[in-house]
Coordinates of C-alpha atoms in Angstrom, one line a residue:
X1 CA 24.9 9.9 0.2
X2 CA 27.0 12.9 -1.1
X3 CA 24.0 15.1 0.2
X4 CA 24.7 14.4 3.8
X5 CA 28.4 16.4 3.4
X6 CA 27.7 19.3 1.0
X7 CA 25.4 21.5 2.7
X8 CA 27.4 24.5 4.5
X9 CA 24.4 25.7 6.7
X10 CA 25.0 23.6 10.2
X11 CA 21.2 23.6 11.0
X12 CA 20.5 21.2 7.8
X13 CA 22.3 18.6 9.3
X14 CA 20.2 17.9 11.9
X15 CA 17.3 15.8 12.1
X16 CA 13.7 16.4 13.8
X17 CA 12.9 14.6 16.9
X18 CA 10.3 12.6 15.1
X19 CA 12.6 10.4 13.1
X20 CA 14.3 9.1 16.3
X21 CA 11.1 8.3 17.6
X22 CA 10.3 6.6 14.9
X23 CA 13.1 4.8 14.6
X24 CA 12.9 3.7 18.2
X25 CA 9.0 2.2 17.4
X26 CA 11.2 0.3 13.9
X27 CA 13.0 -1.1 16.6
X28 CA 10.6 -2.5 19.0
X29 CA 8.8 -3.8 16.1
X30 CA 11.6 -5.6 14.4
X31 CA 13.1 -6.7 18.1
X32 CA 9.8 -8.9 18.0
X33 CA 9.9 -9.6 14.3
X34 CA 13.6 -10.7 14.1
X35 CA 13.5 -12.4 17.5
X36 CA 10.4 -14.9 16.6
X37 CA 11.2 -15.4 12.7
X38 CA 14.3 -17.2 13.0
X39 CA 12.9 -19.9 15.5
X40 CA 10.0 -20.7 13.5
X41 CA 11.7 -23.3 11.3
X42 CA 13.0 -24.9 14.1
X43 CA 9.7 -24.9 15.9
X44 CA 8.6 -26.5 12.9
X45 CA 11.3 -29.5 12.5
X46 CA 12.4 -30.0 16.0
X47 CA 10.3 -32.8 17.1
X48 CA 7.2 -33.1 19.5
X49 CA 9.6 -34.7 22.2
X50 CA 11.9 -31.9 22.6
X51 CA 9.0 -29.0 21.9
X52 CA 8.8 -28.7 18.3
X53 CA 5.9 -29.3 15.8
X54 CA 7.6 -32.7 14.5
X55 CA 7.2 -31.3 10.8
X56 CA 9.3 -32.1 7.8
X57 CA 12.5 -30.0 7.2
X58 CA 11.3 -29.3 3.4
X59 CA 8.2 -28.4 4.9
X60 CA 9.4 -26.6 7.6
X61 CA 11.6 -24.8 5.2
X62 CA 9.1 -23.6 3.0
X63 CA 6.5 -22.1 6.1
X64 CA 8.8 -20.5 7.5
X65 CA 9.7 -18.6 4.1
X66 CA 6.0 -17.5 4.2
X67 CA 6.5 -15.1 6.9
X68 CA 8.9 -13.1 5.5
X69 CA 7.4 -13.5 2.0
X70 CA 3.6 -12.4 3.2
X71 CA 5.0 -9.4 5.5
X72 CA 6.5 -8.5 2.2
X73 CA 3.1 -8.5 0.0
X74 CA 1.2 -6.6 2.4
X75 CA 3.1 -3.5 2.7
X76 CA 1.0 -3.3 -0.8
X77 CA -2.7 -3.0 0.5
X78 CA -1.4 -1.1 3.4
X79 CA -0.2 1.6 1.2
X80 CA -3.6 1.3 -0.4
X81 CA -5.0 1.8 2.6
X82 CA -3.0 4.8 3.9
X83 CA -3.5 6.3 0.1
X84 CA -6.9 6.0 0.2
X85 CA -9.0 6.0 3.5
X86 CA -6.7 5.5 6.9
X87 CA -3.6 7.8 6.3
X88 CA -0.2 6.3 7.2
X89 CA -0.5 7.0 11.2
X90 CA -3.3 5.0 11.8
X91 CA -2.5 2.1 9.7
X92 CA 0.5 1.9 12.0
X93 CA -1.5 2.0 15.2
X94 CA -3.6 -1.1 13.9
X95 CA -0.7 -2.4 12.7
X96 CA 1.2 -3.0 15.8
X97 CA -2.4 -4.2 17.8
X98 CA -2.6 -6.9 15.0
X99 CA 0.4 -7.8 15.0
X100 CA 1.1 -8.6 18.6
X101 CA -2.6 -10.7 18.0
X102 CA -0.8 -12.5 15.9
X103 CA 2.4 -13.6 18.1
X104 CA 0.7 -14.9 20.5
X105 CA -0.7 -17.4 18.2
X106 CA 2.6 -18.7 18.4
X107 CA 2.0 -19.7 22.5
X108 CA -0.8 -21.7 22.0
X109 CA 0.3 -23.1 18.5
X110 CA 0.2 -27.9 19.0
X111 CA 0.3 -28.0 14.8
X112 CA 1.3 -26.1 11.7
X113 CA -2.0 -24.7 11.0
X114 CA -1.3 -22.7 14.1
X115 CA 2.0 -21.1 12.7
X116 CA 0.4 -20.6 9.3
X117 CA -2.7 -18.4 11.2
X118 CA 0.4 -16.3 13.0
X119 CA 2.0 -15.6 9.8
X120 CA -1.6 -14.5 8.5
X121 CA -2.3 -12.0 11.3
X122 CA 1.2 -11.4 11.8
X123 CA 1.7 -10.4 8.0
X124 CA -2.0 -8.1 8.0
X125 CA -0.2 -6.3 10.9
X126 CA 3.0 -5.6 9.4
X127 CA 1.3 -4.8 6.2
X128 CA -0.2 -1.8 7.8
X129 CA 3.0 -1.3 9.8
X130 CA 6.3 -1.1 7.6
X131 CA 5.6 0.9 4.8
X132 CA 4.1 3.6 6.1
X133 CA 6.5 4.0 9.1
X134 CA 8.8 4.6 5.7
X135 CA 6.6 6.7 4.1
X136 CA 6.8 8.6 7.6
X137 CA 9.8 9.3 7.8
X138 CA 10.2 10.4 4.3
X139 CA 7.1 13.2 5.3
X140 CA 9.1 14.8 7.8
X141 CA 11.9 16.1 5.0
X142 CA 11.3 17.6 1.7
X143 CA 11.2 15.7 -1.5
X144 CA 14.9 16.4 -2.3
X145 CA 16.8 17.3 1.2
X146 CA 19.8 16.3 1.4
X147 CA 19.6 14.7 4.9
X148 CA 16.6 12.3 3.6
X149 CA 19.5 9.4 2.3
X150 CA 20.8 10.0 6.3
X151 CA 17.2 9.6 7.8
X152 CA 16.8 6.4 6.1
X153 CA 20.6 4.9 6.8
X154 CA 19.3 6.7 10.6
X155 CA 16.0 4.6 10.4
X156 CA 17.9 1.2 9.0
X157 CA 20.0 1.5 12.1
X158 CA 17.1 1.7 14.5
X159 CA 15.8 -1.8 12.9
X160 CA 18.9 -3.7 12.9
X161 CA 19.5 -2.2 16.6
X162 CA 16.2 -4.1 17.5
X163 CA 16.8 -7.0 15.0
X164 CA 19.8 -7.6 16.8
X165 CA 18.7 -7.6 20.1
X166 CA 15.8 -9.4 19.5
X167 CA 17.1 -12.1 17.6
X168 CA 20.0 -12.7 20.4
X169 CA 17.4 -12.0 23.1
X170 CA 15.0 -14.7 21.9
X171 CA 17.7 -17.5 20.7
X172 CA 18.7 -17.3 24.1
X173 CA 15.3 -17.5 25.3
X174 CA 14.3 -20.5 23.6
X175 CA 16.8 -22.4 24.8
X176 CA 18.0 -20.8 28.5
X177 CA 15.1 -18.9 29.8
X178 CA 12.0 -20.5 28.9
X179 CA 13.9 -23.9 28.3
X180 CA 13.9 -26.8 30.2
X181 CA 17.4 -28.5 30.7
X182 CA 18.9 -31.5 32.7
X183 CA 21.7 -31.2 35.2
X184 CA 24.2 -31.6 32.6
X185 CA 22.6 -29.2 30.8
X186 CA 21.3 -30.9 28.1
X187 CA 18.3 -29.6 26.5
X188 CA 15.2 -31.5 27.2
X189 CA 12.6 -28.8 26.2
X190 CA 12.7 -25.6 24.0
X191 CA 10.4 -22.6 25.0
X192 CA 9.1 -21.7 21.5
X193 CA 5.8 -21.1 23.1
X194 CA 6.6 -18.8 25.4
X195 CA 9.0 -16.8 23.3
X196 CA 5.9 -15.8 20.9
X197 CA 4.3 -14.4 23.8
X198 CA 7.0 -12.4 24.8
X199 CA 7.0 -11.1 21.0
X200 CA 3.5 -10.1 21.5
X201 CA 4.6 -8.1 24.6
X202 CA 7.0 -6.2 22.4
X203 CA 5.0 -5.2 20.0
X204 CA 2.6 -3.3 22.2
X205 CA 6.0 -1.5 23.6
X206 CA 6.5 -0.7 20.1
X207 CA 2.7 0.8 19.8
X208 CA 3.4 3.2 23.0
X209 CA 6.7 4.1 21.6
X210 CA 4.7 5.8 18.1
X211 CA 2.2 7.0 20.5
X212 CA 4.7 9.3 21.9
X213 CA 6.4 10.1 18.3
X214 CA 2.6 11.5 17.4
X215 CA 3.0 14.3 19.8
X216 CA 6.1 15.4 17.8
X217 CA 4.5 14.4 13.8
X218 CA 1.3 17.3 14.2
X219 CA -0.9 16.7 11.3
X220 CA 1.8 14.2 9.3
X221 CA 0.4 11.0 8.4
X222 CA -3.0 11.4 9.7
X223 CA -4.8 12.3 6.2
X224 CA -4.7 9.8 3.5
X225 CA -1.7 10.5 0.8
X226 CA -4.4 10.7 -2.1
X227 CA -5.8 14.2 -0.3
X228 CA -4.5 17.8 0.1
X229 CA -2.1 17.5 2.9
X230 CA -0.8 20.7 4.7
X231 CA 1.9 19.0 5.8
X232 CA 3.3 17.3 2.5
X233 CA 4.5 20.2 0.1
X234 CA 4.8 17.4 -2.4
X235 CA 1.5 16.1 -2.8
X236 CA -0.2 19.5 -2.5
X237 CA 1.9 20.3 -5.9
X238 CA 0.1 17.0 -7.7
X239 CA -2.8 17.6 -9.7
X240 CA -4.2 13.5 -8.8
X241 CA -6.8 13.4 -11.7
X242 CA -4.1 13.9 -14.3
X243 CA -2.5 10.7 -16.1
X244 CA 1.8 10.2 -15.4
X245 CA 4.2 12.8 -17.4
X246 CA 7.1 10.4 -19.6
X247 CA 9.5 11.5 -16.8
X248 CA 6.7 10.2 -14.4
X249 CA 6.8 7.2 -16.1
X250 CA 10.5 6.5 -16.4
X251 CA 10.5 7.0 -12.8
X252 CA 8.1 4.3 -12.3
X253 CA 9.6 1.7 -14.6
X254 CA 12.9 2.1 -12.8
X255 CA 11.5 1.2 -9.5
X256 CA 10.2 -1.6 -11.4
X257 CA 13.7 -2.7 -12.6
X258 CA 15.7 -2.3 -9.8
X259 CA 12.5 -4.1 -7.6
X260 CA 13.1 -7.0 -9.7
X261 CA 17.2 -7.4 -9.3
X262 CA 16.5 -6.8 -6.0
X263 CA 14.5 -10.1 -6.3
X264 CA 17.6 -12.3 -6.5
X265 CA 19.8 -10.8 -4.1
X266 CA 17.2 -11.5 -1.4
X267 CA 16.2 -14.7 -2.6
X268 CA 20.3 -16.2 -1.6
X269 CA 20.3 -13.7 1.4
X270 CA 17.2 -15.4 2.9
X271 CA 19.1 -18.6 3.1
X272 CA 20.5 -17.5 6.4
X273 CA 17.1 -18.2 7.9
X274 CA 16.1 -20.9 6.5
X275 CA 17.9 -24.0 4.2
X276 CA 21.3 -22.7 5.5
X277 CA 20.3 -22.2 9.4
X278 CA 19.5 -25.8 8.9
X279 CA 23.2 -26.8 7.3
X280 CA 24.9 -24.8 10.1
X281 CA 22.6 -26.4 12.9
X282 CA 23.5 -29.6 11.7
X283 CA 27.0 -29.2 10.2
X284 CA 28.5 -26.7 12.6
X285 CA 31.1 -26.7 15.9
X286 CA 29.0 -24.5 18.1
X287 CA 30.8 -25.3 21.6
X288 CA 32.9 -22.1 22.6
X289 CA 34.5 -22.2 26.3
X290 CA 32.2 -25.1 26.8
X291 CA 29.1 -22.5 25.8
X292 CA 26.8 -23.9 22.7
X293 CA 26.2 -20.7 20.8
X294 CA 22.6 -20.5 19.5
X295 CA 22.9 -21.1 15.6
X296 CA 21.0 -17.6 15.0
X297 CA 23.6 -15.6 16.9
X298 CA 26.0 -16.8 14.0
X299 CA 23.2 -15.3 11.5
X300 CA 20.3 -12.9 12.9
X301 CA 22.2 -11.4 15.4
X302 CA 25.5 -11.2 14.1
X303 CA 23.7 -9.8 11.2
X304 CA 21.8 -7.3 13.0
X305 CA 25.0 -6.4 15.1
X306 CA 27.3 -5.8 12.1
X307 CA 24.8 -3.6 10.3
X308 CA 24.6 -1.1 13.4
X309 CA 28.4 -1.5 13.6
X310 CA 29.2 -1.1 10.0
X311 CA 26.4 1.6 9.3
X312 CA 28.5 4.6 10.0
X313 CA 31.8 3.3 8.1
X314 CA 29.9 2.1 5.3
X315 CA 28.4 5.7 5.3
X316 CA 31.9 7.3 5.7
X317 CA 32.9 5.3 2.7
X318 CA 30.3 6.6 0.6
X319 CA 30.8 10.0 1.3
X320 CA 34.5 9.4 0.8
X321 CA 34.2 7.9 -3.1
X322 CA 31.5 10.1 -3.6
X323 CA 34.1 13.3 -2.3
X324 CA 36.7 11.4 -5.0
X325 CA 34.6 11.7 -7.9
X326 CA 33.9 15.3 -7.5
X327 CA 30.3 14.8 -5.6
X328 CA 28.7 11.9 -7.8
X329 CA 27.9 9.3 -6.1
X330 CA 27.0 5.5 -7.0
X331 CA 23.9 5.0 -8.5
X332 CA 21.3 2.2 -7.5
X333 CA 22.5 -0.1 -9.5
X334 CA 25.5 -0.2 -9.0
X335 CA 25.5 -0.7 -5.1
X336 CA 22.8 -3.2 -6.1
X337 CA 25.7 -4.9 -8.0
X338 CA 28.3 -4.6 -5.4
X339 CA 25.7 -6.3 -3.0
X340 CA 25.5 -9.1 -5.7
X341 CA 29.1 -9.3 -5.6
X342 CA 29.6 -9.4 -1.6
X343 CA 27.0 -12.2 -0.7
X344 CA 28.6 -14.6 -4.0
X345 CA 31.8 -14.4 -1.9
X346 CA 29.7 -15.2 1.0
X347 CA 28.4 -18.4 -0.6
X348 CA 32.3 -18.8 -1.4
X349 CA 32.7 -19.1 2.1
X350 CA 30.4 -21.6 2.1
X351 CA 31.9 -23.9 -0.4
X352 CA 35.2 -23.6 1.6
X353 CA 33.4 -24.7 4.7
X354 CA 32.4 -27.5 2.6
X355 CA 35.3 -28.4 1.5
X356 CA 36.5 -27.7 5.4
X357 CA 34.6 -30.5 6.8
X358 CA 35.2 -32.6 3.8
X359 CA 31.4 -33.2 2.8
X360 CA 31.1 -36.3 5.4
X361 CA 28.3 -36.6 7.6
X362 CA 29.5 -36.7 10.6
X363 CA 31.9 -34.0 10.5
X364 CA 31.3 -30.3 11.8
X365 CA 33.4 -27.1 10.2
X366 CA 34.4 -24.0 12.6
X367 CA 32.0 -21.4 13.5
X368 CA 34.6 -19.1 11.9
X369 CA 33.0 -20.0 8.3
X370 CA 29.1 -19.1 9.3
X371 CA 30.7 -15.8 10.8
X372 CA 33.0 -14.8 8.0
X373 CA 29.7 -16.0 5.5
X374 CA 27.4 -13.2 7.9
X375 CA 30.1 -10.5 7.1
X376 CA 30.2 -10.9 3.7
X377 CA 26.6 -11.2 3.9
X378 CA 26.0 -8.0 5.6
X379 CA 28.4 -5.6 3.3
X380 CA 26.3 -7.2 0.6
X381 CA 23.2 -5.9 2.1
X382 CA 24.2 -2.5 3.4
X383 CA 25.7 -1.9 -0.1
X384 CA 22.0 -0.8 -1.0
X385 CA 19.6 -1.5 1.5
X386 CA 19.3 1.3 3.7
X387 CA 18.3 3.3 0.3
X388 CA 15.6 1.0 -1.7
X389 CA 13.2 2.7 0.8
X390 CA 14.6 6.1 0.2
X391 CA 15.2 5.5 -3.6
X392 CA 11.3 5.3 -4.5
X393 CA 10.4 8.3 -1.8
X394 CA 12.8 10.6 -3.9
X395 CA 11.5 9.0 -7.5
X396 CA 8.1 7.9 -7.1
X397 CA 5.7 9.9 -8.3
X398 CA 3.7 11.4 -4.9
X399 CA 0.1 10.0 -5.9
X400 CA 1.5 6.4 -5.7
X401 CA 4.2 7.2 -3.3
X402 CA 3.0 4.3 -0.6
X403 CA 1.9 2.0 -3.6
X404 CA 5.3 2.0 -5.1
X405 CA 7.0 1.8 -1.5
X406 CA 4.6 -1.1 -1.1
X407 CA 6.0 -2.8 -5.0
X408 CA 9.6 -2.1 -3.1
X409 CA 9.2 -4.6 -0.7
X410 CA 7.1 -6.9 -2.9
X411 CA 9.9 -7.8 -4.6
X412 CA 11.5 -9.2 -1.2
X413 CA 8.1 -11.2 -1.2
X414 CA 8.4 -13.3 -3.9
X415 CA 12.3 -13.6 -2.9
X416 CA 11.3 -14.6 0.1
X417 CA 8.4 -16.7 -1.2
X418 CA 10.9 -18.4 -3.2
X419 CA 13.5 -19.1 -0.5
X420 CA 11.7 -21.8 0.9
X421 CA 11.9 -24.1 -1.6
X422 CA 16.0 -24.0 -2.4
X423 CA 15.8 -26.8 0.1
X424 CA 14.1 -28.8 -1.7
X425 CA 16.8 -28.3 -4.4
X426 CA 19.7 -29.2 -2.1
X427 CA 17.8 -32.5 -1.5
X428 CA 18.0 -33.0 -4.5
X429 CA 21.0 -32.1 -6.4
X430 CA 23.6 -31.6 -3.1
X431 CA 24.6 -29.0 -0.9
X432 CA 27.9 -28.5 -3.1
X433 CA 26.3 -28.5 -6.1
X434 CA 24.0 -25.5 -4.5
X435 CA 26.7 -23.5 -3.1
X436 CA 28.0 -23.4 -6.6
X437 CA 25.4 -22.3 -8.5
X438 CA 24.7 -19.6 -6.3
X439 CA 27.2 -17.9 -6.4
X440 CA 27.7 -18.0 -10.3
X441 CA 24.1 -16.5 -10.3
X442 CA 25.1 -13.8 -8.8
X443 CA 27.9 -13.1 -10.2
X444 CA 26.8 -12.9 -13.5
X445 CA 23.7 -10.7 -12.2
X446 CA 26.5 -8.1 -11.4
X447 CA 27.7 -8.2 -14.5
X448 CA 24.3 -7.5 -16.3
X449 CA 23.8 -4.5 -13.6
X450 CA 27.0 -3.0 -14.4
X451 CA 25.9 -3.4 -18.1
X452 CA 23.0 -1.9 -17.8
X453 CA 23.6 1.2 -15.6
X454 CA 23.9 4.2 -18.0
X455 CA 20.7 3.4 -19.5
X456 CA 18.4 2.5 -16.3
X457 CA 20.2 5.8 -15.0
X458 CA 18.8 7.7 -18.2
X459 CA 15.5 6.9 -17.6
X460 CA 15.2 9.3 -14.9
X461 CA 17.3 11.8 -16.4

């Protein structure tokens, strides 16, 4: 992040008027993405009486984590794609036509084969979608500009601006707008049908919005990354028939290491959505002013809020340290570590809450703990986050650029894949017992990282 402060000539610190266009179709996208993913697992467990799908919380748990594990994978054979035959653009253009296909399911969805077809289509879509809107944004700057670490933070902002709206727009939705309620105001129906449509709607706003950022990108995008491209200095340099130099290599391997770290971080993290959205529905004081907050305001969107609040400070912060120690920043891993380190006091939280409410089943803990668990949560995240994507556009070599980009987020697949079964877990062994061992997970994780960093960092040296 040092790069955004130590260039003296003014005109490289702006940014073209294609990244903020992009970011702007991020956000549309993720407004629908964020807003319908939280609600599924209650879709799921609620029962049929009340507008749910009546299924099993361990279930319900575990389908829900295959949205955000398949919208993961895909990213994969849509870099494929875009490598080989469509180009980036107009993967994206399918992308957000397939995906809004695919929340609509959600409206006419009586059983859980419905929900598992929208995370099919809905997953095809993004696949096309997410990646190479990264990939896009990495086109507009030179391989090693300074301002490309500041397009991505830029970019993150843009989704966690729509993550956050969407999330608070559609938990309120649910319940208030599409809702039906008694006179008391009692919930008597949820509008999870209607909700999905709306996300549908969204996602063609987010189509129009790229249209326009085309009329700004020329030629980028449009040719597949595996051909001469006039407008990527860095692939016309790569000879594409010949095998990966060592450095080449290293670079790759890397990737590879930090991908799978990255695996455990988001495997806890992804308990907001799913095993511990149920805890905090169930176990949780939500009356404020004689208001019942929706239990994804205390996650998704005071997640989604913090990260655009904290985006700039955390940046500052960066800067700052990196200023300290005489322009070297943190590497990867390290930040990865720190974000181990933030979410295990998160967890923390948790087992304070426990302790709070006293473990009985009947009693409820303050809203306070979810919202101090989200913070901690959110520091953890933006620690590295916002620079995985622009990590493997700086060290993957440019004939797998998309590929790798695509192993990036496969890593928050099978985190995500695995996410749905810690319920099964708590069932088992105790809520407690699980709020324990996460933590001490995680912990020891950071410890390996910190171990570790001189040589990963080598690899690329």
């Amino acid at each position: 992040m040092n790069g955004q402060t130590s260039t003296p000539v003014e005109v490289k610190q702006k940014h073209p008027a294609a990244l903020y266009l992009l970011g702007l179709t991020f956000t549309f996208e993720r407004f629908a993405y964020y807003g319908g993913k939280p609600i599924i697992v209650y879709f799921l467990a609620y029962s049929l009486t009340v507008g749910g799908l009546g299924i099993s919380k361990t279930e319900a748990t575990v389908i829900a984590a295959n949205l955000g594990a398949f919208t993961y994978l895909a990213p994969i054979f849509g870099g494929i794609i875009a490598d080989k035959w469509l180009g980036p653009r107009y993967c994206v253009i399918l992308g957000s036509i397939i995906m809004s296909i695919g929340w609509s399911l959600g409206y006419f969805a009586t059983s859980a084969a419905w929900i598992n077809a929208l995370i099919i289509v809905v997953s095809i879509g993004t696949g096309l979608f997410k990646g190479n809107i990264n990939t896009m944004v990495g086109e507009l700057y030179e391989k090693d500009d300074p301002r490309k670490d500041m397009a991505f933070s830029i970019t993150y902002s843009f989704v966690n601006g729509g993550a956050f709206v969407g999330s608070l727009t559609m938990a309120t939705a649910y319940i208030y707008l599409f809702g039906k309620r008694n006179a008391s105001g009692e919930v008597l129906l949820y509008g999870f049908r209607q909700s999905y449509l709306l996300a549908a709607a969204v996602c063609l706003i987010s189509l129009f919005a790229f249209l326009i950022a085309c009329r700004s990108l020329g030629d980028a995008g449009k040719r597949p990354n595996c051909l001469a491209n006039p407008n990527n200095k860095e692939v016309q340099k790569v000879d594409h028939s010949k095998p990966l130099t060592k450095k080449e290599r290293n670079q790759v391997a890397v990737i590879l290491i930090l991908a799978t770290f990255s695996i455990f971080f988001w495997l806890f993290y992804n308990q907001a959505e799913t095993s511990l959205l149920l805890y905090i529905d169930k176990y949780t004081n939500f009356n404020v002013g004689g208001f019942k907050v929706p239990p994804t305001w205390t996650t998704t969107s005071f997640n989604g809020l913090l990260c655009v609040v904290l985006a700039a400070p955390m940046a500052a912060i960066w800067a700052a340290i990196s200023k300290k120690r005489k322009g070297v920043d943190f590497t990867m891993t390290q930040k990865i570590a720190l974000g181990y380190i933030f979410l295990a006091i998160g967890f923390l939280v948790m087992v304070g809450a426990e302790f709070a409410r006293g473990g009985n089943e009947g009693a409820n803990s303050s809203i306070l703990w979810i919202l101090m668990f989200t913070l901690m949560q959110t520091i953890g995240e933006l620690c590295f986050s916002p620079l995985g994507t622009s990590v493997v556009s700086r060290t993957a070599p440019a004939k797998y650029l998309s590929l790798l980009m695509g192993v990036w987020f496969f890593a928050t697949f099978v985190a995500q894949k695995g996410s749905g079964y810690i319920e099964t877990f708590i069932v088992k062994f105790g809520t407690m017992q699980i709020f324990i061992l996460i933590p001490s997970i995680l912990l020891v994780g950071a410890v390996i990282l910190l171990a570790c960093n001189k040589k990963i960092t080598e690899l690329t040296e």
